[in-house]
Amino acid sequence: MLRLILAGGCVLITGYLILLIRSFDYMSVSELKRQARNGNRQAQRVYAVLGPFGNQVFLSLWVLSGLFWAIGITLTLSVVWSWLTAILVCIVFGFIYAILPRLNILKVELRFASGLSPVISGIFNFLNPILKWPRKIVSGLTDNNFGMRSLNSRDELIEIIRHNQLNNDKFSKDELNLAVHALTFGDKKITEVMTPRENVKYVRLDDVLSTVMLSELHDSGYSRFPVVESHRGEFVGILYVKDLTDMRNNHTVREVMRSDVFYVNEFSSLSNVLNAFLRTEHHLFFVTNEFEEVVGIVTIEDVLEQIIGRKIIDEFDSYGDKKQVANQLEARIVEKS
């Protein structure tokens, strides 16, 4: 009976040590150091241990958990021996030792390790003279970051950021959203963000820029319009609204448009399109399919919206007009007062 009680104690100790390892591994040492400098008491306690003794702490905890794991199995099988019992015991201890640390459902936070950190720090400081030579051997055989949390994939980094959205008030929601969208926008294809051809608002090559048409273009809210050749239906240029400033009546679109036209394949990623925008310094591309047919357009605003995670309000005209910028600033001051 005593052996079974001791075996149960070994199970509890093994589980506790595993959770302690998980808590020490809750955040990277660099983040731990940053939070310690910002006055986080829990981070200060844990960093006092992991700073000087990082790999030794993790190695010691793993060795101790493995030792109690082995003792627990031995004690259990010495009392109740059968093949079925042996299999069940190995499954239980294997779950505790190997699977328990990897379960994401465990919400083991930093405070679990911070409570025991002063004790662990005291033990290692007391044993420091004795462990001097073993530490050199361990440091030579193991990575300096042994046991420290590392990122194995982009998905893991995204999961950490999203976790901070719920549990961290040090960063604004916009900052964390920006980080997530910056990491994921490159996976999206143009077809997910482009404007399909049937929805494109365009002007015709031979349209006359009358007073009415100029007013409509200025009031549309768009900064540029694709230009279509009437007979063939091909896109032949771009009309920029900023080029229409102070323009007299009766000019045609052909006379004012810019004939530079750039194309991009519909299967290109947004990261490739962004690089193309930067290289060409052009802010609108025509999207083509495998048959060289234009199926839509994509603008630099479309790409930037995927990076920042929200719509961009197009106020392009204002930044080139000092009077309008001054009026905007005055309006915002009035709103706040």
PDB file of C-alpha atoms in Angstrom, residues 54-334:
ATOM      1  CA  GLY A  54      18.689  29.169 -17.978  1.00  0.00           C
ATOM      2  CA  ASN A  55      19.908  25.888 -19.486  1.00  0.00           C
ATOM      3  CA  GLN A  56      20.823  24.387 -16.094  1.00  0.00           C
ATOM      4  CA  VAL A  57      17.316  25.054 -14.739  1.00  0.00           C
ATOM      5  CA  PHE A  58      15.564  23.395 -17.647  1.00  0.00           C
ATOM      6  CA  LEU A  59      17.972  20.463 -17.726  1.00  0.00           C
ATOM      7  CA  SER A  60      17.595  19.914 -13.967  1.00  0.00           C
ATOM      8  CA  LEU A  61      13.795  20.018 -14.131  1.00  0.00           C
ATOM      9  CA  TRP A  62      13.699  17.549 -17.012  1.00  0.00           C
ATOM     10  CA  VAL A  63      16.102  15.185 -15.221  1.00  0.00           C
ATOM     11  CA  LEU A  64      14.075  15.354 -11.991  1.00  0.00           C
ATOM     12  CA  SER A  65      10.788  14.779 -13.802  1.00  0.00           C
ATOM     13  CA  GLY A  66      12.305  11.809 -15.622  1.00  0.00           C
ATOM     14  CA  LEU A  67      13.657  10.416 -12.345  1.00  0.00           C
ATOM     15  CA  PHE A  68      10.274  10.600 -10.598  1.00  0.00           C
ATOM     16  CA  TRP A  69       8.631   9.206 -13.731  1.00  0.00           C
ATOM     17  CA  ALA A  70      10.910   6.146 -13.623  1.00  0.00           C
ATOM     18  CA  ILE A  71      10.497   5.698  -9.843  1.00  0.00           C
ATOM     19  CA  GLY A  72       6.712   5.890 -10.146  1.00  0.00           C
ATOM     20  CA  ILE A  73       6.614   3.212 -12.837  1.00  0.00           C
ATOM     21  CA  THR A  74       8.976   0.952 -10.871  1.00  0.00           C
ATOM     22  CA  LEU A  75       6.968   1.252  -7.633  1.00  0.00           C
ATOM     23  CA  THR A  76       3.655   0.621  -9.372  1.00  0.00           C
ATOM     24  CA  LEU A  77       4.848  -2.445 -11.240  1.00  0.00           C
ATOM     25  CA  SER A  78       6.513  -3.849  -8.098  1.00  0.00           C
ATOM     26  CA  VAL A  79       3.107  -3.965  -6.384  1.00  0.00           C
ATOM     27  CA  VAL A  80       0.719  -4.831  -9.213  1.00  0.00           C
ATOM     28  CA  TRP A  81       2.365  -6.729 -12.020  1.00  0.00           C
ATOM     29  CA  SER A  82       0.662  -7.864 -15.170  1.00  0.00           C
ATOM     30  CA  TRP A  83       1.111  -7.045 -18.805  1.00  0.00           C
ATOM     31  CA  LEU A  84      -2.122  -5.043 -18.834  1.00  0.00           C
ATOM     32  CA  THR A  85      -1.057  -3.083 -15.750  1.00  0.00           C
ATOM     33  CA  ALA A  86       2.359  -2.421 -17.256  1.00  0.00           C
ATOM     34  CA  ILE A  87       0.804  -1.071 -20.439  1.00  0.00           C
ATOM     35  CA  LEU A  88      -1.692   1.145 -18.578  1.00  0.00           C
ATOM     36  CA  VAL A  89       0.983   2.526 -16.241  1.00  0.00           C
ATOM     37  CA  CYS A  90       3.301   3.318 -19.150  1.00  0.00           C
ATOM     38  CA  ILE A  91       0.448   5.070 -20.966  1.00  0.00           C
ATOM     39  CA  VAL A  92      -0.426   7.203 -17.908  1.00  0.00           C
ATOM     40  CA  PHE A  93       3.164   8.171 -17.159  1.00  0.00           C
ATOM     41  CA  GLY A  94       3.906   8.646 -20.841  1.00  0.00           C
ATOM     42  CA  PHE A  95       0.968  11.046 -21.097  1.00  0.00           C
ATOM     43  CA  ILE A  96       2.180  13.039 -18.094  1.00  0.00           C
ATOM     44  CA  TYR A  97       5.808  13.092 -19.191  1.00  0.00           C
ATOM     45  CA  ALA A  98       5.610  13.461 -22.970  1.00  0.00           C
ATOM     46  CA  ILE A  99       2.153  14.760 -23.935  1.00  0.00           C
ATOM     47  CA  LEU A 100       1.184  17.006 -21.021  1.00  0.00           C
ATOM     48  CA  PRO A 101       3.822  19.692 -21.830  1.00  0.00           C
ATOM     49  CA  ARG A 102       2.515  20.026 -25.390  1.00  0.00           C
ATOM     50  CA  LEU A 103      -1.167  20.498 -24.601  1.00  0.00           C
ATOM     51  CA  ASN A 104      -2.274  23.987 -25.631  1.00  0.00           C
ATOM     52  CA  ILE A 105      -5.362  23.701 -23.430  1.00  0.00           C
ATOM     53  CA  LEU A 106      -3.152  24.179 -20.377  1.00  0.00           C
ATOM     54  CA  LYS A 107      -3.200  27.859 -19.446  1.00  0.00           C
ATOM     55  CA  VAL A 108       0.012  27.807 -17.417  1.00  0.00           C
ATOM     56  CA  GLU A 109       1.097  31.405 -17.015  1.00  0.00           C
ATOM     57  CA  LEU A 110       4.213  33.034 -15.642  1.00  0.00           C
ATOM     58  CA  ARG A 111       2.966  33.264 -12.062  1.00  0.00           C
ATOM     59  CA  PHE A 112       3.172  29.464 -11.712  1.00  0.00           C
ATOM     60  CA  ALA A 113       6.972  29.643 -12.083  1.00  0.00           C
ATOM     61  CA  SER A 114       7.427  32.975 -10.303  1.00  0.00           C
ATOM     62  CA  GLY A 115       6.225  31.532  -6.991  1.00  0.00           C
ATOM     63  CA  LEU A 116       9.015  28.950  -6.888  1.00  0.00           C
ATOM     64  CA  SER A 117      11.680  31.075  -8.598  1.00  0.00           C
ATOM     65  CA  PRO A 118      13.232  32.472  -5.363  1.00  0.00           C
ATOM     66  CA  VAL A 119      13.685  28.925  -4.021  1.00  0.00           C
ATOM     67  CA  ILE A 120      15.241  27.663  -7.265  1.00  0.00           C
ATOM     68  CA  SER A 121      17.476  30.730  -7.472  1.00  0.00           C
ATOM     69  CA  GLY A 122      18.636  30.172  -3.878  1.00  0.00           C
ATOM     70  CA  ILE A 123      19.420  26.505  -4.553  1.00  0.00           C
ATOM     71  CA  PHE A 124      21.462  27.257  -7.666  1.00  0.00           C
ATOM     72  CA  ASN A 125      23.321  30.121  -5.972  1.00  0.00           C
ATOM     73  CA  PHE A 126      24.140  27.842  -3.014  1.00  0.00           C
ATOM     74  CA  LEU A 127      25.334  25.041  -5.303  1.00  0.00           C
ATOM     75  CA  ASN A 128      27.096  27.400  -7.686  1.00  0.00           C
ATOM     76  CA  PRO A 129      30.669  26.514  -6.545  1.00  0.00           C
ATOM     77  CA  ILE A 130      29.927  22.790  -6.816  1.00  0.00           C
ATOM     78  CA  LEU A 131      28.204  23.091 -10.196  1.00  0.00           C
ATOM     79  CA  LYS A 132      30.915  25.242 -11.752  1.00  0.00           C
ATOM     80  CA  TRP A 133      32.632  22.455 -13.685  1.00  0.00           C
ATOM     81  CA  PRO A 134      29.464  20.476 -14.553  1.00  0.00           C
ATOM     82  CA  ARG A 135      28.004  23.732 -15.875  1.00  0.00           C
ATOM     83  CA  LYS A 136      30.898  24.140 -18.292  1.00  0.00           C
ATOM     84  CA  ILE A 137      30.395  20.576 -19.521  1.00  0.00           C
ATOM     85  CA  VAL A 138      26.641  21.094 -19.937  1.00  0.00           C
ATOM     86  CA  SER A 139      27.170  24.415 -21.729  1.00  0.00           C
ATOM     87  CA  GLY A 140      29.569  22.734 -24.117  1.00  0.00           C
ATOM     88  CA  LEU A 141      27.182  19.876 -24.884  1.00  0.00           C
ATOM     89  CA  THR A 142      23.953  21.881 -25.125  1.00  0.00           C
ATOM     90  CA  ASP A 143      22.760  24.949 -26.945  1.00  0.00           C
ATOM     91  CA  ASN A 144      22.898  28.129 -24.875  1.00  0.00           C
ATOM     92  CA  ASN A 145      19.173  28.443 -25.473  1.00  0.00           C
ATOM     93  CA  PHE A 146      18.386  24.944 -24.219  1.00  0.00           C
ATOM     94  CA  GLY A 147      14.827  24.894 -22.948  1.00  0.00           C
ATOM     95  CA  MET A 148      14.173  28.469 -23.974  1.00  0.00           C
ATOM     96  CA  ARG A 149      11.071  29.099 -25.995  1.00  0.00           C
ATOM     97  CA  SER A 150      11.787  29.371 -29.713  1.00  0.00           C
ATOM     98  CA  LEU A 151       9.483  29.939 -32.648  1.00  0.00           C
ATOM     99  CA  ASN A 152       9.207  26.988 -34.994  1.00  0.00           C
ATOM    100  CA  SER A 153       6.783  28.482 -37.495  1.00  0.00           C
ATOM    101  CA  ARG A 154       5.044  31.646 -38.549  1.00  0.00           C
ATOM    102  CA  ASP A 155       1.739  30.174 -37.372  1.00  0.00           C
ATOM    103  CA  GLU A 156       3.155  29.909 -33.848  1.00  0.00           C
ATOM    104  CA  LEU A 157       4.191  33.575 -33.924  1.00  0.00           C
ATOM    105  CA  ILE A 158       0.717  34.553 -35.135  1.00  0.00           C
ATOM    106  CA  GLU A 159      -0.849  32.498 -32.341  1.00  0.00           C
ATOM    107  CA  ILE A 160       1.334  34.315 -29.780  1.00  0.00           C
ATOM    108  CA  ILE A 161       0.250  37.688 -31.172  1.00  0.00           C
ATOM    109  CA  ARG A 162      -3.421  36.706 -31.068  1.00  0.00           C
ATOM    110  CA  HIS A 163      -2.995  35.455 -27.505  1.00  0.00           C
ATOM    111  CA  ASN A 164      -1.605  38.881 -26.593  1.00  0.00           C
ATOM    112  CA  GLN A 165      -4.662  40.527 -28.134  1.00  0.00           C
ATOM    113  CA  LEU A 166      -6.727  38.889 -25.408  1.00  0.00           C
ATOM    114  CA  ASN A 167      -4.309  38.933 -22.486  1.00  0.00           C
ATOM    115  CA  ASN A 168      -1.993  41.916 -22.919  1.00  0.00           C
ATOM    116  CA  ASP A 169      -2.728  45.616 -22.566  1.00  0.00           C
ATOM    117  CA  LYS A 170       0.831  46.704 -23.405  1.00  0.00           C
ATOM    118  CA  PHE A 171       0.054  46.816 -27.122  1.00  0.00           C
ATOM    119  CA  SER A 172      -2.879  48.466 -28.827  1.00  0.00           C
ATOM    120  CA  LYS A 173      -5.332  46.388 -30.827  1.00  0.00           C
ATOM    121  CA  ASP A 174      -4.269  48.191 -34.011  1.00  0.00           C
ATOM    122  CA  GLU A 175      -0.598  47.346 -33.424  1.00  0.00           C
ATOM    123  CA  LEU A 176      -1.312  43.646 -32.941  1.00  0.00           C
ATOM    124  CA  ASN A 177      -3.697  43.536 -35.915  1.00  0.00           C
ATOM    125  CA  LEU A 178      -1.035  45.179 -38.062  1.00  0.00           C
ATOM    126  CA  ALA A 179       1.500  42.530 -37.021  1.00  0.00           C
ATOM    127  CA  VAL A 180      -0.880  39.668 -37.877  1.00  0.00           C
ATOM    128  CA  HIS A 181      -1.883  41.107 -41.256  1.00  0.00           C
ATOM    129  CA  ALA A 182       1.736  41.908 -42.161  1.00  0.00           C
ATOM    130  CA  LEU A 183       2.627  38.253 -41.554  1.00  0.00           C
ATOM    131  CA  THR A 184      -0.288  36.829 -43.547  1.00  0.00           C
ATOM    132  CA  PHE A 185      -0.983  39.225 -46.427  1.00  0.00           C
ATOM    133  CA  GLY A 186       1.667  37.626 -48.654  1.00  0.00           C
ATOM    134  CA  ASP A 187      -0.283  34.354 -48.745  1.00  0.00           C
ATOM    135  CA  LYS A 188      -3.273  35.957 -50.420  1.00  0.00           C
ATOM    136  CA  LYS A 189      -3.730  36.036 -54.175  1.00  0.00           C
ATOM    137  CA  ILE A 190      -4.684  39.025 -56.278  1.00  0.00           C
ATOM    138  CA  THR A 191      -8.057  37.492 -57.072  1.00  0.00           C
ATOM    139  CA  GLU A 192      -9.008  37.837 -53.391  1.00  0.00           C
ATOM    140  CA  VAL A 193      -8.596  41.631 -53.334  1.00  0.00           C
ATOM    141  CA  MET A 194      -8.811  42.871 -56.922  1.00  0.00           C
ATOM    142  CA  THR A 195     -11.771  44.686 -58.428  1.00  0.00           C
ATOM    143  CA  PRO A 196     -13.320  42.446 -61.115  1.00  0.00           C
ATOM    144  CA  ARG A 197     -13.499  43.944 -64.590  1.00  0.00           C
ATOM    145  CA  GLU A 198     -17.306  44.179 -64.538  1.00  0.00           C
ATOM    146  CA  ASN A 199     -17.074  46.391 -61.426  1.00  0.00           C
ATOM    147  CA  VAL A 200     -14.282  48.650 -62.686  1.00  0.00           C
ATOM    148  CA  LYS A 201     -15.270  52.286 -63.149  1.00  0.00           C
ATOM    149  CA  TYR A 202     -13.505  53.495 -66.286  1.00  0.00           C
ATOM    150  CA  VAL A 203     -13.591  56.280 -68.867  1.00  0.00           C
ATOM    151  CA  ARG A 204     -13.448  55.961 -72.643  1.00  0.00           C
ATOM    152  CA  LEU A 205     -10.526  57.108 -74.719  1.00  0.00           C
ATOM    153  CA  ASP A 206     -12.572  59.571 -76.777  1.00  0.00           C
ATOM    154  CA  ASP A 207     -14.739  60.956 -73.951  1.00  0.00           C
ATOM    155  CA  VAL A 208     -14.825  64.749 -73.799  1.00  0.00           C
ATOM    156  CA  LEU A 209     -13.950  66.189 -70.393  1.00  0.00           C
ATOM    157  CA  SER A 210     -16.881  68.564 -70.104  1.00  0.00           C
ATOM    158  CA  THR A 211     -17.749  70.552 -66.994  1.00  0.00           C
ATOM    159  CA  VAL A 212     -20.290  67.927 -65.962  1.00  0.00           C
ATOM    160  CA  MET A 213     -17.869  65.038 -66.472  1.00  0.00           C
ATOM    161  CA  LEU A 214     -15.061  66.824 -64.617  1.00  0.00           C
ATOM    162  CA  SER A 215     -17.399  67.416 -61.698  1.00  0.00           C
ATOM    163  CA  GLU A 216     -18.441  63.752 -61.669  1.00  0.00           C
ATOM    164  CA  LEU A 217     -14.831  62.571 -61.733  1.00  0.00           C
ATOM    165  CA  HIS A 218     -13.822  64.887 -58.874  1.00  0.00           C
ATOM    166  CA  ASP A 219     -16.848  63.885 -56.792  1.00  0.00           C
ATOM    167  CA  SER A 220     -16.366  60.148 -57.345  1.00  0.00           C
ATOM    168  CA  GLY A 221     -13.748  59.775 -54.610  1.00  0.00           C
ATOM    169  CA  TYR A 222     -11.401  57.872 -56.940  1.00  0.00           C
ATOM    170  CA  SER A 223      -7.887  59.082 -57.656  1.00  0.00           C
ATOM    171  CA  ARG A 224      -7.480  57.342 -61.012  1.00  0.00           C
ATOM    172  CA  PHE A 225      -9.571  55.782 -63.769  1.00  0.00           C
ATOM    173  CA  PRO A 226      -8.613  53.102 -66.300  1.00  0.00           C
ATOM    174  CA  VAL A 227      -9.053  54.252 -69.896  1.00  0.00           C
ATOM    175  CA  VAL A 228     -10.777  51.938 -72.392  1.00  0.00           C
ATOM    176  CA  GLU A 229     -10.448  52.070 -76.174  1.00  0.00           C
ATOM    177  CA  SER A 230     -14.051  52.093 -77.385  1.00  0.00           C
ATOM    178  CA  HIS A 231     -13.911  49.725 -80.361  1.00  0.00           C
ATOM    179  CA  ARG A 232     -11.630  46.951 -79.100  1.00  0.00           C
ATOM    180  CA  GLY A 233     -12.511  47.307 -75.420  1.00  0.00           C
ATOM    181  CA  GLU A 234      -8.843  47.244 -74.423  1.00  0.00           C
ATOM    182  CA  PHE A 235      -7.364  49.235 -71.556  1.00  0.00           C
ATOM    183  CA  VAL A 236      -4.888  51.706 -73.014  1.00  0.00           C
ATOM    184  CA  GLY A 237      -3.988  54.045 -70.148  1.00  0.00           C
ATOM    185  CA  ILE A 238      -4.807  55.689 -66.826  1.00  0.00           C
ATOM    186  CA  LEU A 239      -6.548  59.010 -66.205  1.00  0.00           C
ATOM    187  CA  TYR A 240      -5.441  60.672 -62.950  1.00  0.00           C
ATOM    188  CA  VAL A 241      -7.880  63.080 -61.335  1.00  0.00           C
ATOM    189  CA  LYS A 242      -5.006  65.241 -60.085  1.00  0.00           C
ATOM    190  CA  ASP A 243      -4.095  65.918 -63.741  1.00  0.00           C
ATOM    191  CA  LEU A 244      -7.517  67.502 -64.251  1.00  0.00           C
ATOM    192  CA  THR A 245      -6.930  70.389 -61.842  1.00  0.00           C
ATOM    193  CA  ASP A 246      -7.598  73.793 -63.453  1.00  0.00           C
ATOM    194  CA  MET A 247      -8.289  72.085 -66.785  1.00  0.00           C
ATOM    195  CA  ARG A 248     -10.426  73.880 -69.313  1.00  0.00           C
ATOM    196  CA  ASN A 249     -13.410  72.264 -70.990  1.00  0.00           C
ATOM    197  CA  ASN A 250     -13.510  70.179 -74.148  1.00  0.00           C
ATOM    198  CA  HIS A 251     -10.233  68.300 -73.751  1.00  0.00           C
ATOM    199  CA  THR A 252     -10.523  64.602 -74.496  1.00  0.00           C
ATOM    200  CA  VAL A 253      -9.372  61.795 -72.238  1.00  0.00           C
ATOM    201  CA  ARG A 254      -6.794  60.841 -74.887  1.00  0.00           C
ATOM    202  CA  GLU A 255      -5.067  64.219 -74.450  1.00  0.00           C
ATOM    203  CA  VAL A 256      -4.767  64.020 -70.669  1.00  0.00           C
ATOM    204  CA  MET A 257      -4.336  60.338 -69.830  1.00  0.00           C
ATOM    205  CA  ARG A 258      -1.040  58.613 -69.145  1.00  0.00           C
ATOM    206  CA  SER A 259      -0.326  55.740 -71.480  1.00  0.00           C
ATOM    207  CA  ASP A 260       1.842  53.725 -69.082  1.00  0.00           C
ATOM    208  CA  VAL A 261       0.062  50.420 -68.511  1.00  0.00           C
ATOM    209  CA  PHE A 262       1.319  47.596 -66.284  1.00  0.00           C
ATOM    210  CA  TYR A 263       0.015  44.054 -65.991  1.00  0.00           C
ATOM    211  CA  VAL A 264       0.181  41.370 -63.340  1.00  0.00           C
ATOM    212  CA  ASN A 265      -0.917  37.733 -63.406  1.00  0.00           C
ATOM    213  CA  GLU A 266      -4.039  36.831 -61.430  1.00  0.00           C
ATOM    214  CA  PHE A 267      -2.179  34.027 -59.613  1.00  0.00           C
ATOM    215  CA  SER A 268       0.541  36.316 -58.230  1.00  0.00           C
ATOM    216  CA  SER A 269       0.768  36.753 -54.465  1.00  0.00           C
ATOM    217  CA  LEU A 270       0.200  40.128 -52.853  1.00  0.00           C
ATOM    218  CA  SER A 271       3.818  40.268 -51.686  1.00  0.00           C
ATOM    219  CA  ASN A 272       4.977  39.997 -55.311  1.00  0.00           C
ATOM    220  CA  VAL A 273       2.497  42.674 -56.359  1.00  0.00           C
ATOM    221  CA  LEU A 274       3.718  45.002 -53.609  1.00  0.00           C
ATOM    222  CA  ASN A 275       7.296  44.562 -54.841  1.00  0.00           C
ATOM    223  CA  ALA A 276       6.101  45.355 -58.369  1.00  0.00           C
ATOM    224  CA  PHE A 277       4.382  48.529 -57.153  1.00  0.00           C
ATOM    225  CA  LEU A 278       7.612  49.630 -55.465  1.00  0.00           C
ATOM    226  CA  ARG A 279       9.796  48.859 -58.485  1.00  0.00           C
ATOM    227  CA  THR A 280       7.587  50.551 -61.070  1.00  0.00           C
ATOM    228  CA  GLU A 281       6.347  53.387 -58.810  1.00  0.00           C
ATOM    229  CA  HIS A 282       2.979  52.745 -60.441  1.00  0.00           C
ATOM    230  CA  HIS A 283      -0.109  52.391 -58.264  1.00  0.00           C
ATOM    231  CA  LEU A 284      -2.539  50.499 -60.495  1.00  0.00           C
ATOM    232  CA  PHE A 285      -2.021  47.224 -62.330  1.00  0.00           C
ATOM    233  CA  PHE A 286      -4.298  45.443 -64.749  1.00  0.00           C
ATOM    234  CA  VAL A 287      -4.842  41.817 -63.765  1.00  0.00           C
ATOM    235  CA  THR A 288      -4.657  39.275 -66.595  1.00  0.00           C
ATOM    236  CA  ASN A 289      -5.542  35.596 -66.821  1.00  0.00           C
ATOM    237  CA  GLU A 290      -3.749  32.796 -68.658  1.00  0.00           C
ATOM    238  CA  PHE A 291      -5.358  33.904 -71.946  1.00  0.00           C
ATOM    239  CA  GLU A 292      -3.915  37.439 -71.615  1.00  0.00           C
ATOM    240  CA  GLU A 293      -7.389  38.818 -70.942  1.00  0.00           C
ATOM    241  CA  VAL A 294      -7.825  41.634 -68.439  1.00  0.00           C
ATOM    242  CA  VAL A 295     -10.040  40.308 -65.652  1.00  0.00           C
ATOM    243  CA  GLY A 296      -9.755  43.190 -63.198  1.00  0.00           C
ATOM    244  CA  ILE A 297      -7.541  45.801 -61.590  1.00  0.00           C
ATOM    245  CA  VAL A 298      -5.548  45.935 -58.373  1.00  0.00           C
ATOM    246  CA  THR A 299      -4.299  49.112 -56.713  1.00  0.00           C
ATOM    247  CA  ILE A 300      -1.655  49.753 -54.117  1.00  0.00           C
ATOM    248  CA  GLU A 301      -4.461  50.686 -51.712  1.00  0.00           C
ATOM    249  CA  ASP A 302      -5.878  47.170 -52.112  1.00  0.00           C
ATOM    250  CA  VAL A 303      -2.562  45.688 -50.987  1.00  0.00           C
ATOM    251  CA  LEU A 304      -1.976  48.146 -48.147  1.00  0.00           C
ATOM    252  CA  GLU A 305      -5.469  47.475 -46.801  1.00  0.00           C
ATOM    253  CA  GLN A 306      -4.525  43.804 -46.443  1.00  0.00           C
ATOM    254  CA  ILE A 307      -1.373  44.776 -44.522  1.00  0.00           C
ATOM    255  CA  ILE A 308      -3.019  47.172 -42.073  1.00  0.00           C
ATOM    256  CA  GLY A 309      -6.281  45.223 -41.883  1.00  0.00           C
ATOM    257  CA  ARG A 310      -8.710  48.058 -42.589  1.00  0.00           C
ATOM    258  CA  LYS A 311      -9.993  50.252 -45.387  1.00  0.00           C
ATOM    259  CA  ILE A 312      -7.927  53.220 -46.510  1.00  0.00           C
ATOM    260  CA  ILE A 313      -9.871  56.464 -46.798  1.00  0.00           C
ATOM    261  CA  ASP A 314      -8.679  58.052 -50.007  1.00  0.00           C
ATOM    262  CA  GLU A 315      -7.828  61.678 -49.286  1.00  0.00           C
ATOM    263  CA  PHE A 316      -5.030  61.878 -51.855  1.00  0.00           C
ATOM    264  CA  ASP A 317      -5.903  65.374 -53.085  1.00  0.00           C
ATOM    265  CA  SER A 318      -5.591  66.993 -49.682  1.00  0.00           C
ATOM    266  CA  TYR A 319      -1.909  66.195 -49.198  1.00  0.00           C
ATOM    267  CA  GLY A 320      -0.924  68.220 -52.240  1.00  0.00           C
ATOM    268  CA  ASP A 321      -2.935  71.295 -51.296  1.00  0.00           C
ATOM    269  CA  LYS A 322      -1.736  73.360 -48.305  1.00  0.00           C
ATOM    270  CA  LYS A 323      -5.061  75.145 -47.994  1.00  0.00           C
ATOM    271  CA  GLN A 324      -7.062  71.896 -47.804  1.00  0.00           C
ATOM    272  CA  VAL A 325      -4.620  70.410 -45.280  1.00  0.00           C
ATOM    273  CA  ALA A 326      -4.986  73.529 -43.118  1.00  0.00           C
ATOM    274  CA  ASN A 327      -8.770  73.294 -43.358  1.00  0.00           C
ATOM    275  CA  GLN A 328      -8.674  69.626 -42.301  1.00  0.00           C
ATOM    276  CA  LEU A 329      -6.533  70.460 -39.264  1.00  0.00           C
ATOM    277  CA  GLU A 330      -8.858  73.319 -38.295  1.00  0.00           C
ATOM    278  CA  ALA A 331     -11.889  71.015 -38.597  1.00  0.00           C
ATOM    279  CA  ARG A 332     -10.272  68.404 -36.317  1.00  0.00           C
ATOM    280  CA  ILE A 333      -9.434  71.058 -33.708  1.00  0.00           C
ATOM    281  CA  VAL A 334     -13.052  72.242 -33.760  1.00  0.00           C
TER     282      VAL A 334
END
